[in-house]
CSV table of C-alpha atoms and ligand atoms in Angstrom, one decimal:
chain,number,residue,atom,x,y,z
A,1,MET,CA,79.6,85.5,126.2
A,2,SER,CA,78.2,83.1,123.7
A,3,ALA,CA,80.4,81.9,120.8
A,4,GLY,CA,80.3,84.2,117.8
A,5,ALA,CA,78.7,87.1,119.7
A,6,GLU,CA,80.3,90.4,118.9
A,7,PRO,CA,82.8,91.7,121.4
A,8,TYR,CA,82.3,95.0,123.0
A,9,LEU,CA,83.6,97.3,125.7
A,10,ARG,CA,81.5,97.6,128.8
A,11,ILE,CA,81.9,101.0,130.4
A,12,THR,CA,80.3,102.4,133.5
A,13,GLY,CA,80.7,106.2,133.3
A,14,GLN,CA,81.3,109.1,135.6
A,15,ARG,CA,84.6,108.0,137.1
A,16,ARG,CA,87.1,110.7,137.2
A,17,LEU,CA,90.4,109.8,135.4
A,18,VAL,CA,93.4,110.4,137.7
A,19,GLY,CA,97.0,109.3,137.4
A,20,GLU,CA,100.1,109.2,135.3
A,21,LEU,CA,101.2,107.2,132.3
A,22,ARG,CA,103.7,107.1,129.5
A,23,VAL,CA,102.3,107.2,125.9
A,24,ASN,CA,103.2,104.7,123.1
A,25,GLY,CA,105.0,105.3,119.9
A,26,ALA,CA,103.1,106.6,116.9
A,27,LYS,CA,101.0,104.3,114.7
A,28,ASN,CA,101.2,106.7,111.8
A,29,ALA,CA,105.0,106.9,112.1
A,30,ALA,CA,105.5,103.2,112.4
A,31,LEU,CA,103.9,102.3,109.1
A,32,PRO,CA,106.0,104.5,106.8
A,33,CYS,CA,109.2,103.7,108.8
A,34,LEU,CA,108.5,100.0,108.2
A,35,ALA,CA,108.0,100.7,104.5
A,36,ALA,CA,111.4,102.3,104.5
A,37,ALA,CA,112.9,98.9,105.3
A,38,LEU,CA,112.1,97.9,101.7
A,39,LEU,CA,114.7,100.4,100.4
A,40,SER,CA,117.7,98.5,101.9
A,41,ASP,CA,119.1,95.0,101.9
A,42,GLN,CA,120.6,95.6,105.4
A,43,PRO,CA,118.9,95.0,108.8
A,44,SER,CA,117.2,97.8,110.7
A,45,ARG,CA,115.7,98.2,114.1
A,46,LEU,CA,112.7,100.3,115.0
A,47,ARG,CA,112.1,101.2,118.6
A,48,ARG,CA,108.9,102.3,120.5
A,49,VAL,CA,106.7,100.5,118.0
A,50,PRO,CA,103.1,100.3,119.2
A,51,SER,CA,101.5,96.9,119.6
A,52,ILE,CA,98.6,97.4,117.2
A,53,GLU,CA,96.9,95.4,114.5
A,54,ASP,CA,98.0,97.7,111.6
A,55,VAL,CA,101.7,97.1,112.5
A,56,ARG,CA,101.2,93.4,112.6
A,57,ARG,CA,99.4,93.5,109.2
A,58,PHE,CA,102.1,95.7,107.7
A,59,LEU,CA,104.8,93.2,108.9
A,60,GLU,CA,102.8,90.4,107.2
A,61,ILE,CA,102.9,92.5,103.9
A,62,LEU,CA,106.7,93.0,104.3
A,63,SER,CA,107.2,89.3,104.8
A,64,VAL,CA,105.4,88.6,101.5
A,65,LEU,CA,107.6,91.2,99.8
A,66,GLY,CA,110.9,89.6,101.1
A,67,VAL,CA,111.5,91.4,104.4
A,68,GLU,CA,111.3,89.3,107.6
A,69,SER,CA,111.0,90.8,111.1
A,70,ASP,CA,110.8,89.9,114.7
A,71,ILE,CA,108.8,91.7,117.3
A,72,GLU,CA,110.8,92.0,120.6
A,73,GLY,CA,108.8,93.9,123.1
A,74,ASP,CA,108.2,97.4,121.7
A,75,GLN,CA,111.0,96.9,119.1
A,76,VAL,CA,110.9,95.4,115.7
A,77,ALA,CA,114.1,93.9,114.2
A,78,ILE,CA,113.9,94.0,110.4
A,79,ARG,CA,115.8,91.5,108.2
A,80,PRO,CA,115.6,92.1,104.5
A,81,SER,CA,116.4,89.0,102.5
A,82,GLY,CA,118.2,90.8,99.7
A,83,VAL,CA,115.5,90.2,97.1
A,84,CYS,CA,112.4,92.4,97.4
A,85,GLY,CA,109.5,92.5,95.1
A,86,GLY,CA,105.9,91.3,94.4
A,87,SER,CA,102.7,92.8,95.6
A,88,PRO,CA,100.8,92.9,98.9
A,89,PRO,CA,98.1,90.2,99.1
A,90,ASP,CA,94.8,91.9,98.2
A,91,ASP,CA,93.2,91.1,101.5
A,92,LEU,CA,96.0,92.8,103.4
A,93,ALA,CA,96.1,95.7,101.0
A,94,ALA,CA,92.4,96.2,101.6
A,95,ALA,CA,92.8,96.0,105.4
A,96,LEU,CA,94.8,99.2,105.8
A,97,ARG,CA,95.3,102.4,103.9
A,98,ALA,CA,99.1,102.5,104.5
A,99,SER,CA,99.5,99.2,102.5
A,100,PHE,CA,99.9,101.6,99.5
A,101,LEU,CA,103.2,102.8,101.1
A,102,VAL,CA,105.0,99.8,99.6
A,103,MET,CA,104.6,101.4,96.1
A,104,GLY,CA,107.2,104.1,96.4
A,105,PRO,CA,110.0,101.9,97.8
A,106,LEU,CA,109.3,99.0,95.4
A,107,LEU,CA,109.2,101.3,92.4
A,108,ALA,CA,112.5,102.9,93.5
A,109,ARG,CA,114.3,99.7,94.3
A,110,SER,CA,113.1,97.3,91.6
A,111,GLY,CA,111.6,99.5,88.9
A,112,GLU,CA,108.1,97.9,89.3
A,113,ALA,CA,105.4,98.0,91.9
A,114,SER,CA,101.7,97.1,92.1
A,115,CYS,CA,99.1,97.1,94.8
A,116,GLY,CA,95.4,96.4,95.1
A,117,THR,CA,92.9,99.0,96.3
A,118,PRO,CA,94.1,100.1,99.8
A,119,GLY,CA,91.6,100.0,102.6
A,120,GLY,CA,91.5,101.7,105.9
A,121,ASP,CA,88.8,103.8,107.7
A,122,VAL,CA,85.8,104.6,105.5
A,123,ILE,CA,85.8,108.3,106.1
A,124,GLY,CA,85.7,109.7,102.6
A,125,ALA,CA,86.6,108.9,99.0
A,126,ARG,CA,90.4,108.9,99.8
A,127,PRO,CA,91.7,109.1,96.2
A,128,LEU,CA,95.3,108.3,95.3
A,129,ASP,CA,95.8,111.0,92.6
A,130,VAL,CA,98.6,112.8,94.5
A,131,HIS,CA,100.6,109.5,94.8
A,132,LEU,CA,100.1,108.6,91.2
A,133,ALA,CA,100.9,112.1,89.7
A,134,GLY,CA,104.0,112.1,91.9
A,135,PHE,CA,105.2,108.8,90.6
A,136,ARG,CA,104.6,110.0,87.0
A,137,ALA,CA,106.6,113.2,87.7
A,138,LEU,CA,109.5,111.0,88.8
A,139,GLY,CA,109.4,109.2,85.4
A,140,ALA,CA,107.2,106.2,86.1
A,141,GLU,CA,104.4,104.9,83.9
A,142,VAL,CA,101.3,104.3,86.0
A,143,GLU,CA,98.1,102.5,85.1
A,144,SER,CA,95.1,101.3,87.1
A,145,VAL,CA,93.5,98.0,86.1
A,146,ASP,CA,90.4,96.9,88.0
A,147,GLY,CA,91.3,98.9,91.0
A,148,ARG,CA,94.9,97.6,91.0
A,149,THR,CA,97.7,100.2,90.5
A,150,ILE,CA,100.7,99.2,88.5
A,151,ALA,CA,103.7,101.5,88.2
A,152,ARG,CA,106.9,100.8,86.1
A,153,ALA,CA,110.2,102.7,85.8
A,154,PRO,CA,112.5,100.2,84.1
A,155,ASP,CA,115.2,102.8,83.7
A,156,GLY,CA,114.9,104.0,87.3
A,157,LEU,CA,113.3,107.1,88.7
A,158,ARG,CA,114.7,110.5,88.1
A,159,GLY,CA,114.4,113.6,90.4
A,160,ALA,CA,111.9,116.3,89.6
A,161,THR,CA,110.1,119.2,91.1
A,162,PHE,CA,106.5,118.1,91.9
A,163,VAL,CA,103.7,120.3,93.4
A,164,LEU,CA,101.2,118.2,95.4
A,165,ASP,CA,97.6,119.3,94.7
A,166,TYR,CA,96.9,118.6,98.3
A,167,PRO,CA,99.4,118.0,101.2
A,168,SER,CA,98.5,114.3,101.5
A,169,VAL,CA,100.3,112.6,104.4
A,170,LEU,CA,100.7,109.2,102.8
A,171,GLY,CA,101.2,110.8,99.4
A,172,THR,CA,104.1,112.8,100.7
A,173,GLU,CA,105.6,109.7,102.5
A,174,ASN,CA,105.3,107.6,99.3
A,175,LEU,CA,107.1,110.2,97.2
A,176,LEU,CA,109.7,110.8,99.9
A,177,LEU,CA,110.4,107.0,99.9
A,178,ALA,CA,110.5,106.8,96.1
A,179,ALA,CA,112.7,109.9,95.6
A,180,THR,CA,115.5,108.7,98.0
A,181,LEU,CA,116.8,106.4,95.3
A,182,ALA,CA,115.9,108.5,92.2
A,183,ARG,CA,118.7,110.0,90.1
A,184,GLY,CA,119.2,113.7,90.9
A,185,ARG,CA,117.3,116.1,93.0
A,186,THR,CA,113.6,116.0,93.8
A,187,ARG,CA,111.6,118.9,95.3
A,188,LEU,CA,108.2,118.1,96.9
A,189,VAL,CA,106.3,121.4,97.0
A,190,ASN,CA,103.2,121.7,99.1
A,191,ALA,CA,104.3,118.6,101.1
A,192,ALA,CA,102.5,117.5,104.2
A,193,MET,CA,104.2,118.9,107.4
A,194,GLU,CA,103.0,116.3,109.9
A,195,PRO,CA,105.5,115.2,112.6
A,196,GLU,CA,105.3,111.6,111.2
A,197,ILE,CA,106.9,113.0,107.9
A,198,VAL,CA,109.8,114.3,109.9
A,199,CYS,CA,110.1,111.0,111.7
A,200,LEU,CA,110.3,109.1,108.4
A,201,ALA,CA,112.8,111.6,106.9
A,202,GLU,CA,115.0,111.2,110.0
A,203,MET,CA,115.0,107.4,109.6
A,204,LEU,CA,115.8,107.7,105.9
A,205,ASN,CA,118.6,110.1,106.6
A,206,ARG,CA,120.0,107.6,109.1
A,207,MET,CA,119.9,105.0,106.3
A,208,GLY,CA,122.0,107.4,104.2
A,209,ALA,CA,119.4,109.4,102.3
A,210,GLN,CA,119.9,113.1,101.7
A,211,ILE,CA,116.6,114.8,102.7
A,212,SER,CA,116.2,118.4,103.9
A,213,GLY,CA,113.2,120.5,104.7
A,214,ALA,CA,110.9,117.7,106.2
A,215,GLY,CA,108.4,119.4,108.4
A,216,HIS,CA,108.2,122.4,106.0
A,217,HIS,CA,106.1,123.0,102.9
A,218,THR,CA,109.0,122.1,100.5
A,219,ILE,CA,111.1,119.0,101.0
A,220,THR,CA,114.3,118.5,99.0
A,221,ILE,CA,115.7,115.0,98.3
A,222,ASP,CA,119.0,114.4,96.6
A,223,GLY,CA,118.9,110.8,95.4
A,224,VAL,CA,121.6,108.3,96.5
A,225,ASP,CA,122.6,104.9,94.9
A,226,ARG,CA,121.9,102.7,97.9
A,227,LEU,CA,120.7,102.9,101.5
A,228,SER,CA,121.9,101.0,104.6
A,229,GLY,CA,119.9,99.9,107.6
A,230,ALA,CA,119.2,102.2,110.6
A,231,ASP,CA,118.3,102.1,114.3
A,232,HIS,CA,115.5,104.5,114.8
A,233,GLU,CA,113.0,105.4,117.6
A,234,LEU,CA,109.5,106.4,116.6
A,235,ILE,CA,108.0,109.7,117.9
A,236,PRO,CA,105.3,109.5,120.6
A,237,ASP,CA,101.7,109.0,119.3
A,238,ARG,CA,100.2,112.5,119.4
A,239,ILE,CA,96.7,111.1,118.6
A,240,GLU,CA,96.8,108.6,121.5
A,241,THR,CA,98.1,111.5,123.7
A,242,GLY,CA,95.3,113.8,122.5
A,243,SER,CA,92.6,111.1,123.0
A,244,LEU,CA,93.8,110.6,126.6
A,245,LEU,CA,93.8,114.4,127.3
A,246,ILE,CA,90.3,114.7,125.9
A,247,ALA,CA,89.1,111.8,128.0
A,248,ALA,CA,90.7,113.3,131.1
A,249,ALA,CA,89.0,116.7,130.4
A,250,ALA,CA,85.6,115.0,129.7
A,251,THR,CA,85.7,113.2,133.1
A,252,ARG,CA,87.0,116.3,134.9
A,253,GLY,CA,90.1,114.4,135.8
A,254,GLN,CA,93.7,115.1,136.7
A,255,VAL,CA,96.1,113.2,134.5
A,256,CYS,CA,99.8,113.5,133.8
A,257,LEU,CA,101.1,112.1,130.5
A,258,GLN,CA,104.8,111.5,129.9
A,259,GLY,CA,107.2,110.6,127.2
A,260,LEU,CA,105.4,112.9,124.6
A,261,ARG,CA,106.3,115.9,122.4
A,262,SER,CA,104.0,118.7,123.5
A,263,GLU,CA,105.0,120.8,120.4
A,264,HIS,CA,103.1,118.2,118.3
A,265,LEU,CA,99.9,119.1,120.1
A,266,GLU,CA,99.7,122.9,119.9
A,267,ALA,CA,96.3,123.0,118.2
A,268,LEU,CA,94.6,120.7,120.7
A,269,LEU,CA,96.3,122.4,123.7
A,270,GLY,CA,95.0,125.7,122.4
A,271,LYS,CA,91.4,124.4,122.2
A,272,LEU,CA,91.6,122.7,125.7
A,273,GLY,CA,92.7,126.0,127.1
A,274,GLU,CA,89.9,127.8,125.3
A,275,ILE,CA,87.2,125.6,126.9
A,276,GLY,CA,88.7,126.1,130.3
A,277,ALA,CA,90.9,123.0,131.0
A,278,GLU,CA,94.0,123.7,132.9
A,279,VAL,CA,97.0,122.3,131.1
A,280,ARG,CA,100.6,122.6,132.4
A,281,ARG,CA,103.2,121.8,129.8
A,282,ALA,CA,106.8,120.7,129.6
A,283,PRO,CA,108.5,119.5,126.4
A,284,ALA,CA,107.9,115.8,127.2
A,285,GLN,CA,105.1,116.0,129.7
A,286,LEU,CA,101.6,117.4,130.0
A,287,ASP,CA,99.4,117.7,133.1
A,288,ILE,CA,95.7,118.3,132.6
A,289,THR,CA,93.4,119.2,135.5
A,290,VAL,CA,89.7,120.0,135.3
A,291,ASP,CA,88.0,120.6,138.7
A,292,GLU,CA,84.7,118.8,139.3
A,293,ASN,CA,83.0,122.2,139.6
A,294,ALA,CA,84.9,124.1,136.9
A,295,ARG,CA,82.9,125.8,134.2
A,296,LEU,CA,83.9,124.6,130.7
A,297,VAL,CA,82.8,126.8,127.8
A,298,ALA,CA,82.1,126.2,124.1
A,299,THR,CA,84.6,126.7,121.3
A,300,ASN,CA,84.7,126.3,117.5
A,301,LEU,CA,87.2,124.2,115.7
A,302,GLN,CA,88.1,123.1,112.2
A,303,SER,CA,90.2,120.2,111.3
A,304,LEU,CA,93.1,120.9,109.0
A,305,PRO,CA,96.5,119.5,107.9
A,306,PHE,CA,99.2,119.9,110.5
A,307,PRO,CA,99.8,122.2,112.3
A,308,GLY,CA,96.0,122.8,112.3
A,309,PHE,CA,93.7,120.8,114.5
A,310,ALA,CA,94.2,117.0,113.7
A,311,THR,CA,91.2,115.4,111.9
A,312,ASP,CA,92.0,112.3,113.9
A,313,LEU,CA,91.1,114.2,117.1
A,314,GLN,CA,87.9,115.8,115.7
A,315,ALA,CA,85.6,112.9,116.8
A,316,PRO,CA,86.9,112.6,120.4
A,317,MET,CA,86.8,116.4,120.7
A,318,THR,CA,83.2,116.5,119.5
A,319,ALA,CA,82.3,114.1,122.3
A,320,LEU,CA,84.0,116.3,124.9
A,321,LEU,CA,82.2,119.4,123.5
A,322,THR,CA,78.9,117.8,124.5
A,323,GLN,CA,80.0,118.5,128.1
A,324,VAL,CA,80.8,122.2,127.8
A,325,GLU,CA,78.5,125.2,128.1
A,326,GLY,CA,77.2,126.8,124.9
A,327,THR,CA,77.2,126.0,121.2
A,328,SER,CA,80.4,124.7,119.5
A,329,VAL,CA,80.8,124.5,115.8
A,330,VAL,CA,82.9,121.6,114.5
A,331,HIS,CA,84.1,121.9,110.9
A,332,GLU,CA,85.6,118.8,109.4
A,333,ARG,CA,87.8,120.0,106.5
A,334,VAL,CA,90.1,117.1,105.7
A,335,PHE,CA,87.7,114.1,105.1
A,336,GLU,CA,84.2,114.6,103.6
A,337,ASN,CA,82.6,111.7,105.5
A,338,ARG,CA,84.0,111.9,109.0
A,339,MET,CA,80.9,112.7,111.0
A,340,GLN,CA,79.5,109.1,111.4
A,341,HIS,CA,79.9,109.3,115.2
A,342,LEU,CA,77.2,112.0,115.5
A,343,ASP,CA,74.3,109.6,115.3
A,344,GLU,CA,75.9,107.4,117.8
A,345,LEU,CA,76.7,110.3,120.2
A,346,ARG,CA,73.0,111.2,120.0
A,347,LYS,CA,72.1,107.8,121.4
A,348,PHE,CA,73.8,109.0,124.7
A,349,GLY,CA,71.5,112.0,124.6
A,350,ALA,CA,74.0,114.5,122.9
A,351,ASN,CA,72.3,117.5,121.4
A,352,ILE,CA,74.0,118.0,118.0
A,353,ILE,CA,72.4,119.8,115.1
A,354,ALA,CA,73.7,118.6,111.7
A,355,ARG,CA,74.8,121.5,109.4
A,356,GLY,CA,76.6,119.9,106.5
A,357,GLU,CA,80.2,119.6,107.3
A,358,ALA,CA,80.0,121.8,110.4
A,359,PRO,CA,77.5,120.5,113.0
A,360,ARG,CA,76.6,122.5,116.1
A,361,VAL,CA,77.2,120.8,119.4
A,362,ILE,CA,75.0,122.2,122.1
A,363,GLY,CA,76.0,121.6,125.7
A,364,PRO,CA,76.3,120.8,128.4
A,365,THR,CA,74.1,117.7,128.0
A,366,PRO,CA,74.0,115.0,130.7
A,367,LEU,CA,74.7,111.8,128.8
A,368,THR,CA,73.2,108.4,129.7
A,369,GLY,CA,74.7,105.0,129.0
A,370,ALA,CA,73.9,103.5,125.5
A,371,ALA,CA,74.7,100.6,123.2
A,372,VAL,CA,76.6,102.1,120.2
A,373,ALA,CA,78.9,101.0,117.5
A,374,GLY,CA,82.2,102.6,116.3
A,375,THR,CA,82.6,103.0,112.5
A,376,ASP,CA,86.3,103.7,112.4
A,377,ILE,CA,89.3,104.0,114.7
A,378,ARG,CA,88.8,107.6,116.0
A,379,ALA,CA,85.0,107.5,116.0
A,380,THR,CA,85.2,104.5,118.3
A,381,ALA,CA,87.5,106.5,120.6
A,382,ALA,CA,84.9,109.3,120.6
A,383,LEU,CA,82.2,106.9,121.8
A,384,ILE,CA,84.5,105.8,124.6
A,385,VAL,CA,84.9,109.4,125.7
A,386,ALA,CA,81.1,109.8,125.7
A,387,ALA,CA,80.6,106.6,127.7
A,388,LEU,CA,83.2,107.7,130.3
A,389,THR,CA,81.1,110.8,131.0
A,390,ALA,CA,77.7,109.1,130.8
A,391,GLU,CA,75.6,108.0,133.7
A,392,GLY,CA,75.2,104.2,133.9
A,393,GLU,CA,76.5,101.4,131.7
A,394,SER,CA,77.4,101.6,128.0
A,395,ARG,CA,78.3,99.0,125.4
A,396,ILE,CA,80.7,100.0,122.6
A,397,TYR,CA,80.7,97.7,119.6
A,398,GLY,CA,83.0,97.8,116.6
A,399,ILE,CA,86.1,97.6,118.8
A,400,GLY,CA,88.1,95.8,116.1
A,401,HIS,CA,88.6,99.3,114.8
A,402,LEU,CA,90.2,100.4,118.0
A,403,SER,CA,92.8,97.6,118.1
A,404,ARG,CA,94.0,98.7,114.6
A,405,GLY,CA,95.1,102.1,115.9
A,406,TYR,CA,95.4,102.2,119.7
A,407,ALA,CA,97.8,99.9,121.5
A,408,ASP,CA,96.0,99.6,124.8
A,409,LEU,CA,93.5,102.4,125.2
A,410,ALA,CA,91.1,100.5,127.4
A,411,ALA,CA,93.9,99.3,129.6
A,412,GLN,CA,95.3,102.8,129.9
A,413,LEU,CA,91.9,104.2,130.8
A,414,ARG,CA,91.3,101.4,133.4
A,415,TYR,CA,94.8,102.3,134.9
A,416,LEU,CA,93.6,105.9,135.2
A,417,GLY,CA,90.5,104.8,137.1
A,418,ALA,CA,87.9,104.2,134.4
A,419,ASP,CA,85.4,101.3,134.9
A,420,ILE,CA,86.0,99.6,131.5
A,421,GLU,CA,86.3,96.0,130.5
A,422,GLN,CA,86.4,94.2,127.2
A,423,VAL,CA,83.8,91.4,126.8
A,424,GLY,CA,84.7,88.8,124.2
A,425,SER,CA,87.7,88.8,122.0
A,426,VAL,CA,88.4,90.6,118.8
A,427,ASP,CA,88.9,88.5,115.7
A,428,THR,CA,92.1,90.2,114.5
A,429,LEU,CA,91.9,88.7,111.0
A,430,THR,CA,88.5,90.0,110.1
A,431,ASN,CA,87.9,93.3,111.9
B,501,UD1,C1,96.8,110.0,107.1
B,501,UD1,C2,96.7,109.3,108.4
B,501,UD1,C3,95.3,109.5,109.0
B,501,UD1,C4,94.9,110.9,109.1
B,501,UD1,C5,95.2,111.6,107.7
B,501,UD1,C6,95.0,113.1,107.8
B,501,UD1,C7,98.2,107.4,108.2
B,501,UD1,C8,98.4,105.9,108.1
B,501,UD1,N1,96.9,107.9,108.2
B,501,UD1,O1,95.9,109.4,106.2
B,501,UD1,O2,95.2,108.9,110.3
B,501,UD1,O3,93.5,111.1,109.4
B,501,UD1,O4,96.6,111.4,107.3
B,501,UD1,O5,95.8,113.7,108.8
B,501,UD1,O6,99.2,108.1,108.4
B,501,UD1,N2,93.7,113.1,99.1
B,501,UD1,C9,93.5,113.4,97.8
B,501,UD1,N3,94.4,112.8,96.9
B,501,UD1,C10,95.3,111.9,97.3
B,501,UD1,C11,95.4,111.6,98.7
B,501,UD1,C12,94.6,112.2,99.6
B,501,UD1,O7,92.7,114.2,97.4
B,501,UD1,O8,96.0,111.3,96.5
B,501,UD1,C13,92.8,113.8,100.1
B,501,UD1,C14,91.9,112.8,100.9
B,501,UD1,O9,90.8,112.5,100.1
B,501,UD1,C15,91.6,113.6,102.1
B,501,UD1,C16,92.8,114.5,102.3
B,501,UD1,O10,93.5,114.4,101.1
B,501,UD1,O11,90.5,114.5,101.9
B,501,UD1,C17,93.7,114.0,103.4
B,501,UD1,O12,94.2,112.7,103.1
B,501,UD1,P1,95.7,112.2,103.4
B,501,UD1,O13,96.5,113.3,104.0
B,501,UD1,O14,96.2,111.5,102.2
B,501,UD1,O15,95.4,111.2,104.6
B,501,UD1,P2,96.1,109.8,104.7
B,501,UD1,O16,97.5,109.9,104.3
B,501,UD1,O17,95.3,108.7,103.9
């Protein structure tokens, strides 16, 4: 590859995925649990941390704010310096959405927090109103100046009942983090119920917080004066698990995934069953089998907050639905601009009719290899699923997105028998 050329994944499709592997810890649990480290001046240890770009960037942000860390295999040892404050550098804030998670802890701990416009996948407007209204409900003054959010609570935060307009995942996490050190009781009503919220609440409780109800619509937090460190293992990554299950089904494979929590994947497992994939489940293991001659049939789905079908699996699932018989309707109901993979899927020959937020996927369509570009983490995963089923060679560009959220998806797929290799290296600072 010539210097400066864009890296890509080269995939030769139509290899059946077969084998067993253990999934990684969850990206979307790692980031809020790392943010929790800002709440204490004592060391913590996080286990099962995925080796992804967003974690490395978040650790850089923590370092600027006074929290050092060491990566030791899949563990992160966190060493707060005792003084914590400041603001994430703007380029790092803009690199990932979860950078905004430093706001809640900094506000609670030092009475002041600020952050530039957080970045992340471009999949919709992604406003911050839920976070900001929640901080105000806890007694903070909040202003936005040139895209920078500044929040102040010089006399400390005080507990309150706050109804979230929408059960935002990061919004719930930010308010949970802030409320742990507020005076008195906070009730978060219409809170997000994602497993990652439960994982964060468990870590905070290990640190000495008093949180009940995480995983339900209403979370109650009784504020405490200080928090200690904690030793905490992250939950398995349900999106990585789901992506691998979808890839296995699309290649009519036979795959066993281990070290997971099948109860986090009910909506996907239901849909895989509806299309005709055979899934055998145990609490920590899933076996998926699709015979080469099995007849897979269409289904409809809508993405929703947990426990509904995860929006992060909508794009990979859409790629799979090109391979089933009949018309499937896919309704994206969480983000308003999360259909950018459709044009790229059509380059493989997919037959997809756009209908606003609910396109029709008509299948089965034999796909042929194509050169395509991912626009966000999960859209790139969807293109990989399509390439795995396609006849001939594909090139997937935009793979910097992939390394933000998947620890080693290409290596996992290769291990299961896919013909996939990365050509060129990803510039981790600019993707
Ligand atoms: C998190 C996940 C992301 C996942 C998403 C939905 C992380 C790091 N990212 O993102 O992978 O796709 O949950 O499961 O955990 N909204 C508002 N006001 C707000 C905040 C959000 O209206 O203040 C809206 C958004 O525009 C969007 C919807 O709520 O339409 C969902 O967003 P949210 O749950 O906040 O997603 P994230 O937490 O950003």
